[in-house]
CSV table of C-alpha atoms and ligand atoms in Angstrom, one decimal:
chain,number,residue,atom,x,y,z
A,281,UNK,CA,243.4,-265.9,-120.4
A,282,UNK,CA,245.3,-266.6,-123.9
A,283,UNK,CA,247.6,-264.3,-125.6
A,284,UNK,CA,245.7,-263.0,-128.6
A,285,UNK,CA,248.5,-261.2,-130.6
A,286,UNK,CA,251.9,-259.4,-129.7
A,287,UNK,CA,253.4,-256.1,-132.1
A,288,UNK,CA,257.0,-254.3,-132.0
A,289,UNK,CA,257.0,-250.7,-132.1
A,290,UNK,CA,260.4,-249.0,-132.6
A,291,UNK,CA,260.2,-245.1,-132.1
A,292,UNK,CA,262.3,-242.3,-131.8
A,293,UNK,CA,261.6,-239.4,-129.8
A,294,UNK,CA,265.0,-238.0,-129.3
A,295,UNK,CA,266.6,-241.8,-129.1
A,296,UNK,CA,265.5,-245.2,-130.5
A,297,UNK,CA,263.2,-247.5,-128.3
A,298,UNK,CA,262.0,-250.7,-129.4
A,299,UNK,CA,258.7,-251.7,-127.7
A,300,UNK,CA,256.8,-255.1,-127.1
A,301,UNK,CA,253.0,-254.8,-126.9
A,302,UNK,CA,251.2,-258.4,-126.1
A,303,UNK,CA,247.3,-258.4,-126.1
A,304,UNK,CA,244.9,-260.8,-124.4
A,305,UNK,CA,241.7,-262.4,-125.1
A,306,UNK,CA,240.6,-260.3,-122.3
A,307,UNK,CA,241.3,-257.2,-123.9
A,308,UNK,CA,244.2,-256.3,-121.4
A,309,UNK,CA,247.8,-255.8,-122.5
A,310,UNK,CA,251.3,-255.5,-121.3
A,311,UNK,CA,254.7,-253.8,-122.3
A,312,UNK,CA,257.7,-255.1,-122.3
A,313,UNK,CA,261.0,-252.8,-123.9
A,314,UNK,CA,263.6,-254.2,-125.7
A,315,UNK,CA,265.5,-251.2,-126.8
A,316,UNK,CA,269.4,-252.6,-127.4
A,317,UNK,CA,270.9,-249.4,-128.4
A,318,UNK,CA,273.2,-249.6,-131.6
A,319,UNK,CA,271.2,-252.7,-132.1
A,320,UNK,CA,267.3,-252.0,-131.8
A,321,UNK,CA,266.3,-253.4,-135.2
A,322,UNK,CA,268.4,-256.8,-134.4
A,323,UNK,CA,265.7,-257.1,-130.6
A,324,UNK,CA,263.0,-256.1,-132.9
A,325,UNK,CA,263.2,-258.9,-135.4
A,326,UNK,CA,264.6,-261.9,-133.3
A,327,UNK,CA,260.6,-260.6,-131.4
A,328,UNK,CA,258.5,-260.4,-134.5
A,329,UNK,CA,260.1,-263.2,-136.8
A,330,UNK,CA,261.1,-265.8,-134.4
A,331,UNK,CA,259.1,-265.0,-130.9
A,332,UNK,CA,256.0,-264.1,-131.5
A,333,UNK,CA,254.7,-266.7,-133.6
A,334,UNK,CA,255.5,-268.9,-131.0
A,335,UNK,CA,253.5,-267.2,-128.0
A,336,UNK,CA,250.4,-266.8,-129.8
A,337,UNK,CA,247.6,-269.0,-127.8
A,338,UNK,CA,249.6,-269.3,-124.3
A,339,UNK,CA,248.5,-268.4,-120.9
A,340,UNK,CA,250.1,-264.9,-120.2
A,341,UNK,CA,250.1,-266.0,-116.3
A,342,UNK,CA,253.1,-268.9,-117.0
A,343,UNK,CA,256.3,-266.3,-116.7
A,344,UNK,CA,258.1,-269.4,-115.6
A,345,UNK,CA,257.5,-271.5,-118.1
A,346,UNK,CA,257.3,-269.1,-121.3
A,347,UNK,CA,260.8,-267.6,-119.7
A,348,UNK,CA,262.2,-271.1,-119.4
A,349,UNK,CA,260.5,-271.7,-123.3
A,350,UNK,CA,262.1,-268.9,-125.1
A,351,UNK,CA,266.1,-269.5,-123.3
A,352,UNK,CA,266.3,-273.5,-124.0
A,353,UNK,CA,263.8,-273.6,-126.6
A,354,UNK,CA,265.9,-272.5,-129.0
A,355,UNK,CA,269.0,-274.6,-128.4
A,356,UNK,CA,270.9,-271.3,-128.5
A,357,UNK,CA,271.5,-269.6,-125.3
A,358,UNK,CA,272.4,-265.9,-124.1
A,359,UNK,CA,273.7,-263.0,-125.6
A,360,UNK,CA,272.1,-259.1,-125.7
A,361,UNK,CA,269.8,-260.0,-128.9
A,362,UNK,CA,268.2,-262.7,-127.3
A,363,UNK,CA,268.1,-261.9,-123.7
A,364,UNK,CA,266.7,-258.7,-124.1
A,365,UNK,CA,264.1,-260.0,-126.0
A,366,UNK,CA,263.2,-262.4,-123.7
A,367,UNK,CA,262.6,-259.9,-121.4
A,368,UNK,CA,260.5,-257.9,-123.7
A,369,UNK,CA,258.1,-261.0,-123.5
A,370,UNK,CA,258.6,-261.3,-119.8
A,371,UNK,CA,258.0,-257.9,-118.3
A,372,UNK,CA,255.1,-257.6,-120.5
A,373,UNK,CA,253.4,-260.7,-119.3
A,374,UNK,CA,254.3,-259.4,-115.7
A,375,UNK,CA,252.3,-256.3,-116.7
A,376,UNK,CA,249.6,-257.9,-117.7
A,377,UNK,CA,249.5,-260.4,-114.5
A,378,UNK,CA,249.6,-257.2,-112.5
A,379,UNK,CA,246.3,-255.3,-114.4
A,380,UNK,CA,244.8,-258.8,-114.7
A,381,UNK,CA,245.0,-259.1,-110.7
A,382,UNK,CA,244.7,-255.4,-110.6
A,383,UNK,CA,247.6,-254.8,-108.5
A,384,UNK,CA,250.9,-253.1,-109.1
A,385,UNK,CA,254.1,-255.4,-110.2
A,386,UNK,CA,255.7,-254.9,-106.7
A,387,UNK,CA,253.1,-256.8,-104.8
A,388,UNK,CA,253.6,-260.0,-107.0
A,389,UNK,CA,257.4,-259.8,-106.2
A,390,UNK,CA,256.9,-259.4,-102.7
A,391,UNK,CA,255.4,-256.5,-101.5
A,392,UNK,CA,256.7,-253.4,-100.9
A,393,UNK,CA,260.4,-253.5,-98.9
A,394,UNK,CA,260.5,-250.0,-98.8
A,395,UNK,CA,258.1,-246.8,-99.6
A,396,UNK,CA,260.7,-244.9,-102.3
A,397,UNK,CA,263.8,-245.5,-104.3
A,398,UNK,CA,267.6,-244.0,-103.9
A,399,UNK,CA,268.2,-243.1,-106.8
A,400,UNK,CA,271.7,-241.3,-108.9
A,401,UNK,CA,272.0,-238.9,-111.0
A,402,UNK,CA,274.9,-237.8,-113.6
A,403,UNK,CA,276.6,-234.9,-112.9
A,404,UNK,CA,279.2,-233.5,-116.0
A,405,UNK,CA,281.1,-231.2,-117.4
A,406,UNK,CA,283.9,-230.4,-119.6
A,407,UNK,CA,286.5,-230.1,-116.6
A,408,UNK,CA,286.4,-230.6,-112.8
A,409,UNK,CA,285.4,-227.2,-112.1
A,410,UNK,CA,282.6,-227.6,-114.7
A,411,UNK,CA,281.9,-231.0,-112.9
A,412,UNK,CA,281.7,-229.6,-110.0
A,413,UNK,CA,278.9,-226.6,-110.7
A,414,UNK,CA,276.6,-229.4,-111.9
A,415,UNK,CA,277.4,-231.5,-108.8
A,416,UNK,CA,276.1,-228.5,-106.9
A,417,UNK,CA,272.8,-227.8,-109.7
A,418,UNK,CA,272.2,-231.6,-108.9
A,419,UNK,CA,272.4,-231.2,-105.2
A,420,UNK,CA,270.1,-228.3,-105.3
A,421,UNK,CA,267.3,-230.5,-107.9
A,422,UNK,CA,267.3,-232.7,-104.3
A,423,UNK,CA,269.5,-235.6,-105.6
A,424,UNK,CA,271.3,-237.6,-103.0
A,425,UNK,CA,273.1,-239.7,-104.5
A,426,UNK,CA,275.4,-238.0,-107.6
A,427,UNK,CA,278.0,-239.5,-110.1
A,428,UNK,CA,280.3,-237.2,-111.1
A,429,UNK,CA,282.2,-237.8,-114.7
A,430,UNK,CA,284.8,-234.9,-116.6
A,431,UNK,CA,286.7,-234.3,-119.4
A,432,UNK,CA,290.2,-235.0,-119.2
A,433,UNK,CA,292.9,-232.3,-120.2
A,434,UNK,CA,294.4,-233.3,-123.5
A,435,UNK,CA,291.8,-235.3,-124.7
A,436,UNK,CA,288.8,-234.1,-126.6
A,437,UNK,CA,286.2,-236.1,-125.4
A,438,UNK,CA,285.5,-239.0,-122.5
A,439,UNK,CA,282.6,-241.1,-121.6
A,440,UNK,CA,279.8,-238.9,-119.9
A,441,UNK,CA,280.5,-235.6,-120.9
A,442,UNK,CA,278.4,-234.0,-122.6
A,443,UNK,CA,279.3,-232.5,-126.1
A,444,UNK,CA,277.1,-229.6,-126.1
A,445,UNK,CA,274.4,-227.7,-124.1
A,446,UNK,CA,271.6,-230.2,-122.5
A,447,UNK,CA,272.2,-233.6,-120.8
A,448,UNK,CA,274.6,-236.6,-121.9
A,449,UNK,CA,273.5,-239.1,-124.3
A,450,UNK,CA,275.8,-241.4,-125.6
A,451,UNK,CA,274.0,-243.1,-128.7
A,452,UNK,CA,274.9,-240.4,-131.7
A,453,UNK,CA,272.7,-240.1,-134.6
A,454,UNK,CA,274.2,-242.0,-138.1
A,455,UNK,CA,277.6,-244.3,-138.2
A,456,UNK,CA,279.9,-244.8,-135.2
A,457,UNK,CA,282.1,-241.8,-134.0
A,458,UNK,CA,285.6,-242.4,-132.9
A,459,UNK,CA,287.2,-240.9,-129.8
A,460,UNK,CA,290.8,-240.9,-128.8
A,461,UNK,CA,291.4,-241.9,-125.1
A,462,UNK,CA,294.6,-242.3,-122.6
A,463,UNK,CA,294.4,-243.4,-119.7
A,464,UNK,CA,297.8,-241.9,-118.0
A,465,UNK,CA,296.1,-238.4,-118.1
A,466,UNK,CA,292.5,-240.2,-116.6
A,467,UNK,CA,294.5,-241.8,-113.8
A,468,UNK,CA,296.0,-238.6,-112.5
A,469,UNK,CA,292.8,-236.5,-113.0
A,470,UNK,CA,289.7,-238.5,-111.6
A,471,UNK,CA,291.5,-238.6,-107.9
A,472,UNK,CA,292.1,-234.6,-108.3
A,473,UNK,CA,288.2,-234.4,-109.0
A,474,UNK,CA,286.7,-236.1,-105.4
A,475,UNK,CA,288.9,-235.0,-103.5
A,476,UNK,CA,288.0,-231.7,-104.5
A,477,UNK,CA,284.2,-232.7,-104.7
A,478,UNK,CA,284.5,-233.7,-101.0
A,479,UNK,CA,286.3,-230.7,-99.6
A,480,UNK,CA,283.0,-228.6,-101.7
A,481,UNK,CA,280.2,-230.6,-100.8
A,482,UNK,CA,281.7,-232.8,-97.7
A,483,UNK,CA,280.7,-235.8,-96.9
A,484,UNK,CA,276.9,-236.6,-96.5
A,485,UNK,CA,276.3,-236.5,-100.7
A,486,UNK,CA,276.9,-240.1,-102.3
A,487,UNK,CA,279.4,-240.0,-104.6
A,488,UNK,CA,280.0,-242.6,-107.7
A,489,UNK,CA,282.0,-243.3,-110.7
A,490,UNK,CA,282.1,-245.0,-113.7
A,491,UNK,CA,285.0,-246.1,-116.0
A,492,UNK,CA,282.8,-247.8,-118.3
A,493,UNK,CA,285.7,-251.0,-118.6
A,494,UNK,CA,288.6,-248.6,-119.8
A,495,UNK,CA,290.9,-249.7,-117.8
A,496,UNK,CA,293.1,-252.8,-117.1
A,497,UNK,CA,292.9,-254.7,-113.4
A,498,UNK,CA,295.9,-253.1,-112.0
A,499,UNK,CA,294.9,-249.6,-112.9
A,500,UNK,CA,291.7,-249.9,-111.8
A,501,UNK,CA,293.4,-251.4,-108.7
A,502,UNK,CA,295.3,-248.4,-108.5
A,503,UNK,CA,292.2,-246.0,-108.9
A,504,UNK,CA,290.4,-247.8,-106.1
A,505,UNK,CA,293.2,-247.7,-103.5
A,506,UNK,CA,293.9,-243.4,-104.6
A,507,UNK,CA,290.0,-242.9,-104.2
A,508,UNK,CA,289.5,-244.7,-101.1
A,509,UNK,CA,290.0,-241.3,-99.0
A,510,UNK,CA,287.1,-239.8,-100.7
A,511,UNK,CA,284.3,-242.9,-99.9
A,512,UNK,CA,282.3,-243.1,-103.3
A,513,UNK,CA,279.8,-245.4,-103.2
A,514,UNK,CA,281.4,-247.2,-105.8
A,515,UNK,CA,283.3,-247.3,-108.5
A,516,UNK,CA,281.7,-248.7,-111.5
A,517,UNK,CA,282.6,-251.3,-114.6
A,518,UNK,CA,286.2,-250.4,-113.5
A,519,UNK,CA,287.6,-252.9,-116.2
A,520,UNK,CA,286.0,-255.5,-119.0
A,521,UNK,CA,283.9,-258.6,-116.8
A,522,UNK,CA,284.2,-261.4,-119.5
A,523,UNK,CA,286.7,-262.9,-117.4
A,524,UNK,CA,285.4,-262.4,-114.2
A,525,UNK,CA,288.8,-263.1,-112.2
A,526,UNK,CA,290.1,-259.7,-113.3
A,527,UNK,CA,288.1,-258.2,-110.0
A,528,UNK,CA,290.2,-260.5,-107.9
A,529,UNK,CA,293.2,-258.0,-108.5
A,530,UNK,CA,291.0,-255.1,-108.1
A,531,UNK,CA,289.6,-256.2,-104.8
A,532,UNK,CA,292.3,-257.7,-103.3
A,533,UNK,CA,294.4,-253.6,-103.5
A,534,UNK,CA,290.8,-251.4,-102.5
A,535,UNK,CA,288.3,-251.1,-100.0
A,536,UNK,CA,286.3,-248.6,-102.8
A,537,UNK,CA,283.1,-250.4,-103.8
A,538,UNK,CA,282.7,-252.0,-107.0
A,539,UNK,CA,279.8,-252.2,-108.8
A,540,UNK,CA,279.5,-253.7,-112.4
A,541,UNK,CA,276.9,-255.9,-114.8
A,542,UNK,CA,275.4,-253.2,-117.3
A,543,UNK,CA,276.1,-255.4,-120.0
A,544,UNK,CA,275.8,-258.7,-118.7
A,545,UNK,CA,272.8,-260.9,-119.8
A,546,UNK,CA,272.9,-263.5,-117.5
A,547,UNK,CA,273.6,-264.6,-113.8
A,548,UNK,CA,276.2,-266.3,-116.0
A,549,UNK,CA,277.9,-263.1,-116.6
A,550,UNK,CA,277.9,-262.8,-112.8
A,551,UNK,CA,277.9,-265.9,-111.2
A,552,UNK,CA,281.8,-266.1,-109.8
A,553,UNK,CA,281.8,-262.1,-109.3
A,554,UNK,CA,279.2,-262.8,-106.9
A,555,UNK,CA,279.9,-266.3,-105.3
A,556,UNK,CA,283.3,-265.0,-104.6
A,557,UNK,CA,282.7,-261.7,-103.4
A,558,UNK,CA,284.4,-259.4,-106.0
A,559,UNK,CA,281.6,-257.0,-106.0
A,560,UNK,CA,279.5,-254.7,-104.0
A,561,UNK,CA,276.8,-254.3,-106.4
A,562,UNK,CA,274.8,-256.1,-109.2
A,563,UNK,CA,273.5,-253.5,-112.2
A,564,UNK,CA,271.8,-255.9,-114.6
A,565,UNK,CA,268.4,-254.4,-115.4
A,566,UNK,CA,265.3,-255.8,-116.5
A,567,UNK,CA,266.1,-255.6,-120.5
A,568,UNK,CA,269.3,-257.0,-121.1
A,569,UNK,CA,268.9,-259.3,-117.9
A,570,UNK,CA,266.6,-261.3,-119.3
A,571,UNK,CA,263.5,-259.7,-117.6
A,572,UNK,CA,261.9,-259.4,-114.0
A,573,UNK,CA,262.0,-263.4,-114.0
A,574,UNK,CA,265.6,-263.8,-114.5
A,575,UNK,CA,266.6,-260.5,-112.6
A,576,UNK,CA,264.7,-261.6,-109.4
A,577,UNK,CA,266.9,-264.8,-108.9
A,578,UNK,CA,269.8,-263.1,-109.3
A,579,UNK,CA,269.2,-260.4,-106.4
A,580,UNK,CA,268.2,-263.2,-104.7
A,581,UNK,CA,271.6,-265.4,-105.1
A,582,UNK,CA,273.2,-261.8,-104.4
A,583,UNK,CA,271.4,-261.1,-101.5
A,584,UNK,CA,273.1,-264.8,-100.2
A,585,UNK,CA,276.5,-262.7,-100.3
A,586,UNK,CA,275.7,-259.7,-99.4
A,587,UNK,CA,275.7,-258.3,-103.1
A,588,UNK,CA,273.2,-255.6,-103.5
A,589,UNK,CA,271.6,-253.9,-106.6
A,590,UNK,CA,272.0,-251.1,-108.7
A,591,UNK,CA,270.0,-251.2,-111.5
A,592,UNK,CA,271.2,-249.6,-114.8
A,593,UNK,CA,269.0,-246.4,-115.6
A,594,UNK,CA,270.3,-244.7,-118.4
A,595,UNK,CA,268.2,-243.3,-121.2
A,596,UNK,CA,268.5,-246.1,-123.7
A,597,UNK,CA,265.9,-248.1,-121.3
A,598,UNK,CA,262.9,-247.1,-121.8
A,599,UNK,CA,260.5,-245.8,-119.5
A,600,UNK,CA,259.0,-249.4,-119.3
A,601,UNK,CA,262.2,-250.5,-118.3
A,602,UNK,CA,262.3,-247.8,-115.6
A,603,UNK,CA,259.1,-248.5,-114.4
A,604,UNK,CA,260.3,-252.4,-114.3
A,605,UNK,CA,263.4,-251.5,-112.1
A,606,UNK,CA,261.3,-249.2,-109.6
A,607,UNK,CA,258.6,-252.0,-109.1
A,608,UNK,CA,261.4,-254.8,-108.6
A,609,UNK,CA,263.5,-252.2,-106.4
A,610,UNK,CA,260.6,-251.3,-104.3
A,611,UNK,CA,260.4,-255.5,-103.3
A,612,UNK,CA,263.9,-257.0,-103.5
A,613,UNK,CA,265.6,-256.8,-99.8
A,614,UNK,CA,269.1,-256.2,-101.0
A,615,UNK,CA,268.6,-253.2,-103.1
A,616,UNK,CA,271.3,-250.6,-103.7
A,617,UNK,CA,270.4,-248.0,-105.4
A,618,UNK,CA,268.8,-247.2,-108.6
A,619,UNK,CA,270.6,-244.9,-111.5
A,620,UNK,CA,268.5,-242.3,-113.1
A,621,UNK,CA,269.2,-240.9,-116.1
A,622,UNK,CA,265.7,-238.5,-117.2
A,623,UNK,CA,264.2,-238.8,-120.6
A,624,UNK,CA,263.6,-236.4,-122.7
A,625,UNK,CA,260.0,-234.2,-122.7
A,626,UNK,CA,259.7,-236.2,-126.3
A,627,UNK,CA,260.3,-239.9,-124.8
A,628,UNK,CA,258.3,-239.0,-121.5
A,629,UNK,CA,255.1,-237.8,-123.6
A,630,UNK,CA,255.5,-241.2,-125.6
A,631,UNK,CA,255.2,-243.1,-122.3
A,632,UNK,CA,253.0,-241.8,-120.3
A,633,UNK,CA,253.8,-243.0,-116.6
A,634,UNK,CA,253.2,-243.4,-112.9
A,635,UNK,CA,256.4,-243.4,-111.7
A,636,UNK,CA,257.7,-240.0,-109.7
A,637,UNK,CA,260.9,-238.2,-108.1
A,638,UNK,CA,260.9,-236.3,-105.2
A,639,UNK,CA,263.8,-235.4,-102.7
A,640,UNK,CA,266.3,-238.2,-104.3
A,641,UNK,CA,264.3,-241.2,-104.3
A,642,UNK,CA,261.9,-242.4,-106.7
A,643,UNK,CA,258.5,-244.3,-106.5
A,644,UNK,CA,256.7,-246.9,-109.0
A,645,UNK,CA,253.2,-245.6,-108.1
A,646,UNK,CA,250.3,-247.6,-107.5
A,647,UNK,CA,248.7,-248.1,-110.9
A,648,UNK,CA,248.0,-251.6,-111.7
A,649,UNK,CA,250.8,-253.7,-113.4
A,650,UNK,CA,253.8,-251.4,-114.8
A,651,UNK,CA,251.9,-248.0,-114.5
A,652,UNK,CA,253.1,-247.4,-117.9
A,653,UNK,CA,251.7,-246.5,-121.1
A,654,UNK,CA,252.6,-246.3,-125.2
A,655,UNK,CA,250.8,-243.3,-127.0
A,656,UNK,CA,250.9,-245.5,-130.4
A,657,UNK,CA,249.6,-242.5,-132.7
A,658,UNK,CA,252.2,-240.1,-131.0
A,659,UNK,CA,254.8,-242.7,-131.0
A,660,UNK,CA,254.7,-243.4,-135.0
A,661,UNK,CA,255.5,-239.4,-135.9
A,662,UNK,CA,259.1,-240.8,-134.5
A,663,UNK,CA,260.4,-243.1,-137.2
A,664,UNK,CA,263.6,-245.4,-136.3
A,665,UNK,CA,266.5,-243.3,-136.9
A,666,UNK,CA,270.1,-245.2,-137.5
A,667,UNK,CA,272.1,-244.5,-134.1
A,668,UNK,CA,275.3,-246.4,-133.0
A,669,UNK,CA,277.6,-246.3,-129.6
A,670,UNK,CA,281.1,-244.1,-130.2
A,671,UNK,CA,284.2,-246.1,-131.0
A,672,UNK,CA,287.3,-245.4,-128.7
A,673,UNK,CA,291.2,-245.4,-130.0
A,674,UNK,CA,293.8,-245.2,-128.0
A,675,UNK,CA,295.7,-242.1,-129.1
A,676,UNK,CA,298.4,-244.3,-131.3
A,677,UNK,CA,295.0,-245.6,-133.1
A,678,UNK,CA,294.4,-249.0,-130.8
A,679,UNK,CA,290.9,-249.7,-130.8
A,680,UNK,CA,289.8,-250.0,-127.6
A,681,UNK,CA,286.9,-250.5,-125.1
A,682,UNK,CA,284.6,-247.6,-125.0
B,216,LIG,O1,277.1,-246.3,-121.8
B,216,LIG,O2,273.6,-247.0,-121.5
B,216,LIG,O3,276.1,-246.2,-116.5
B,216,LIG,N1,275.7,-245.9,-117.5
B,216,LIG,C1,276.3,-246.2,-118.7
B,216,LIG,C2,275.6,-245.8,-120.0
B,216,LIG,C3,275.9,-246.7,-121.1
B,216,LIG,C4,274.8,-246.7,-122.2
B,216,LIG,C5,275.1,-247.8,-123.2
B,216,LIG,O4,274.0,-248.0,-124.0
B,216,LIG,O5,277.4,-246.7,-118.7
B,216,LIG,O6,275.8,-244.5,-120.3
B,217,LIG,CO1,277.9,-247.5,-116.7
């Protein structure tokens, strides 16, 4: 089987996506996403001008080698840009390995591990007691597993919430916003919120958090150690990972679980979190971890340390990307969990899939390959619309970490 010719589609419905289609002499295809959000167009060209021309003719079974190819082929190594377009390339070969064989992804990584997914789901609102009645709607939609994020009193806006009726999406439509942030007021209130979610809902629910890397070691040292009465199942990207040493502090003050790796590329980004046993969990995810390829040998050097996963699920990857995580979650032994943020009607009409939720846990399906679709004509009434990431300030004007 050769690889015939490979296309980018970048679509909108509701939020950017950037899509890789590669076609075979055999008339079968695969998807791979690369959707970067804030970035899409920058995945999209480093695919068509410097990627593609350089697949054309190769045997879509060698995921090794083309993997290997693409990171030391071009002398330049890692980073968002390039890693999730590697992975565009990678999961779509895997699809097409998987219909070629005509067997779902899974049973290439392994088999299945287990029949369904746990998966999380974001509950929000503008204060804890508004946090709280979506705890309890997302309790009643079946979830298991909830993370609960709230606006703060006295600032206008924080990570999760959502701004207006419907669900939380973070990417905003034109040039960055800014947001002003504190994290005094944070620190006081997010201990206030479980402990009240516990005495509501008690304690068989899973509880999480994310900080999303606003605060410094010590502070998220201190979160940790005031949270650990309350048993979340973690406590996520508590501060920035670039120098991986800052969870030592962290974990040597807090028994809380710490999960982080959203934005990593690389077992790079990861390699002395895990080796030293500073985390609890690994959330790379297929697209900006370099692909199945990449992302199986790091649960695999996790699993040697008792590091399990928790795959990033958020709306800004795609439902190729969810359809990746599911297949990979359903083989690799030390899964965690799996987050899930659900699409919009729009998105989910664009990809038709196979993938289902029932009762908290989610299944990949049995379809051969991804079980994952890309309505082309449907797709192209969606042009690219410019979307960036929020900027954060701290309230004397400090940029900050978002
Ligand atoms: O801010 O996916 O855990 N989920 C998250 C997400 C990220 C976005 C960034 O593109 O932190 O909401
Ligand atoms: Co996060």
């Amino acid at each position: 089987m050769k690889i015939t010719r490979a296309t980018v589609n970048v679509t909108s419905p509701g939020r950017n996506f950037v899509t890789l289609k590669i076609e075979t002499d055999e008339g079968i295809y695969g998807l791979g996403d690369g959707t970067l959000n804030g970035r899409e167009l920058a995945v999209a060209s480093y695919l068509t001008d410097h990627v593609i021309p350089c697949i054309i003719g190769r045997d879509p079974f060698q995921t090794e080698d083309i993997w290997q190819y693409l990171y030391r082929g071009p002398y330049w190594r890692r980073g968002p840009v390039t890693m999730s377009a590697i992975a565009a390339v990678d999961v779509a070969l895997w699809d097409i390995k998987g219909k070629a064989l005509e067997t779902p992804v899974y049973n290439l990584l392994g088999g299945k591990s287990r029949e369904g997914l746990l998966v999380y789901c974001h509950a929000n609102g503008k204060d804890l007691d508004h946090a709280l009645e979506d705890v309890a709607h997302h309790i009643d939609l079946g979830y298991k597993a909830i993370r609960i994020q709230s606006g703060i009193p006295g600032l206008a806006s924080t990570y999760g919430v959502a701004k207006g009726p419907g669900g939380y999406e973070p990417a905003e439509r034109g040039l960055p916003s800014e947001a002003a942030w504190a994290t005094e007021p944070y620190l006081r209130y997010v201990p206030q919120l479980f402990a009240k979610a516990r005495e509501q809902f008690g304690e068989e629910v899973h509880l999480l958090h994310d900080c999303h890397h606003r605060l410094t070691p010590i502070e998220a040292a201190r979160l940790g150690k005031e949270l650990e009465p309350f048993h979340l199942f973690w406590m996520e990207d508590p501060t920035p990972a670039e120098l991986q040493e800052n969870f030592k502090t962290i974990r040597e003050h807090t028994t809380t679980p710490i999960a982080v790796g959203e934005v990593f590329n690389t077992i790079w980004d990861a390699h002395d979190l895990i080796r030293n046993r500073w985390i609890d969990y690994i959330r790379m995810t297929t697209v900006h971890g370099g692909g199945i390829t990449h992302l199986k040998k790091i649960a695999d050097f996790a699993s040697l340390y008792a590091v399990r996963t928790g795959c990033h699920g958020p709306t800004d990857v795609s439902p190729v990307s969810m359809a990746a995580a599911l297949h990979f979650g359903t083989a690799v032994n030390n899964f965690g969990i799996q987050e899930h943020m659900p699409h919009s009607a729009e998105t989910d009409a664009v990809f038709p899939h196979h993938y289902t939720f029932k009762d908290g846990f989610m299944y990949p399906g049995d379809a051969p390959g991804l079980g994952v679709d890309l309505d082309e004509k449907l797709a192209a009434t969606y042009p690219y619309q410019r979307a960036y990431l929020p900027i954060n300030r701290k309230l004397d004007g400090t940029l900050t970490d978002w």
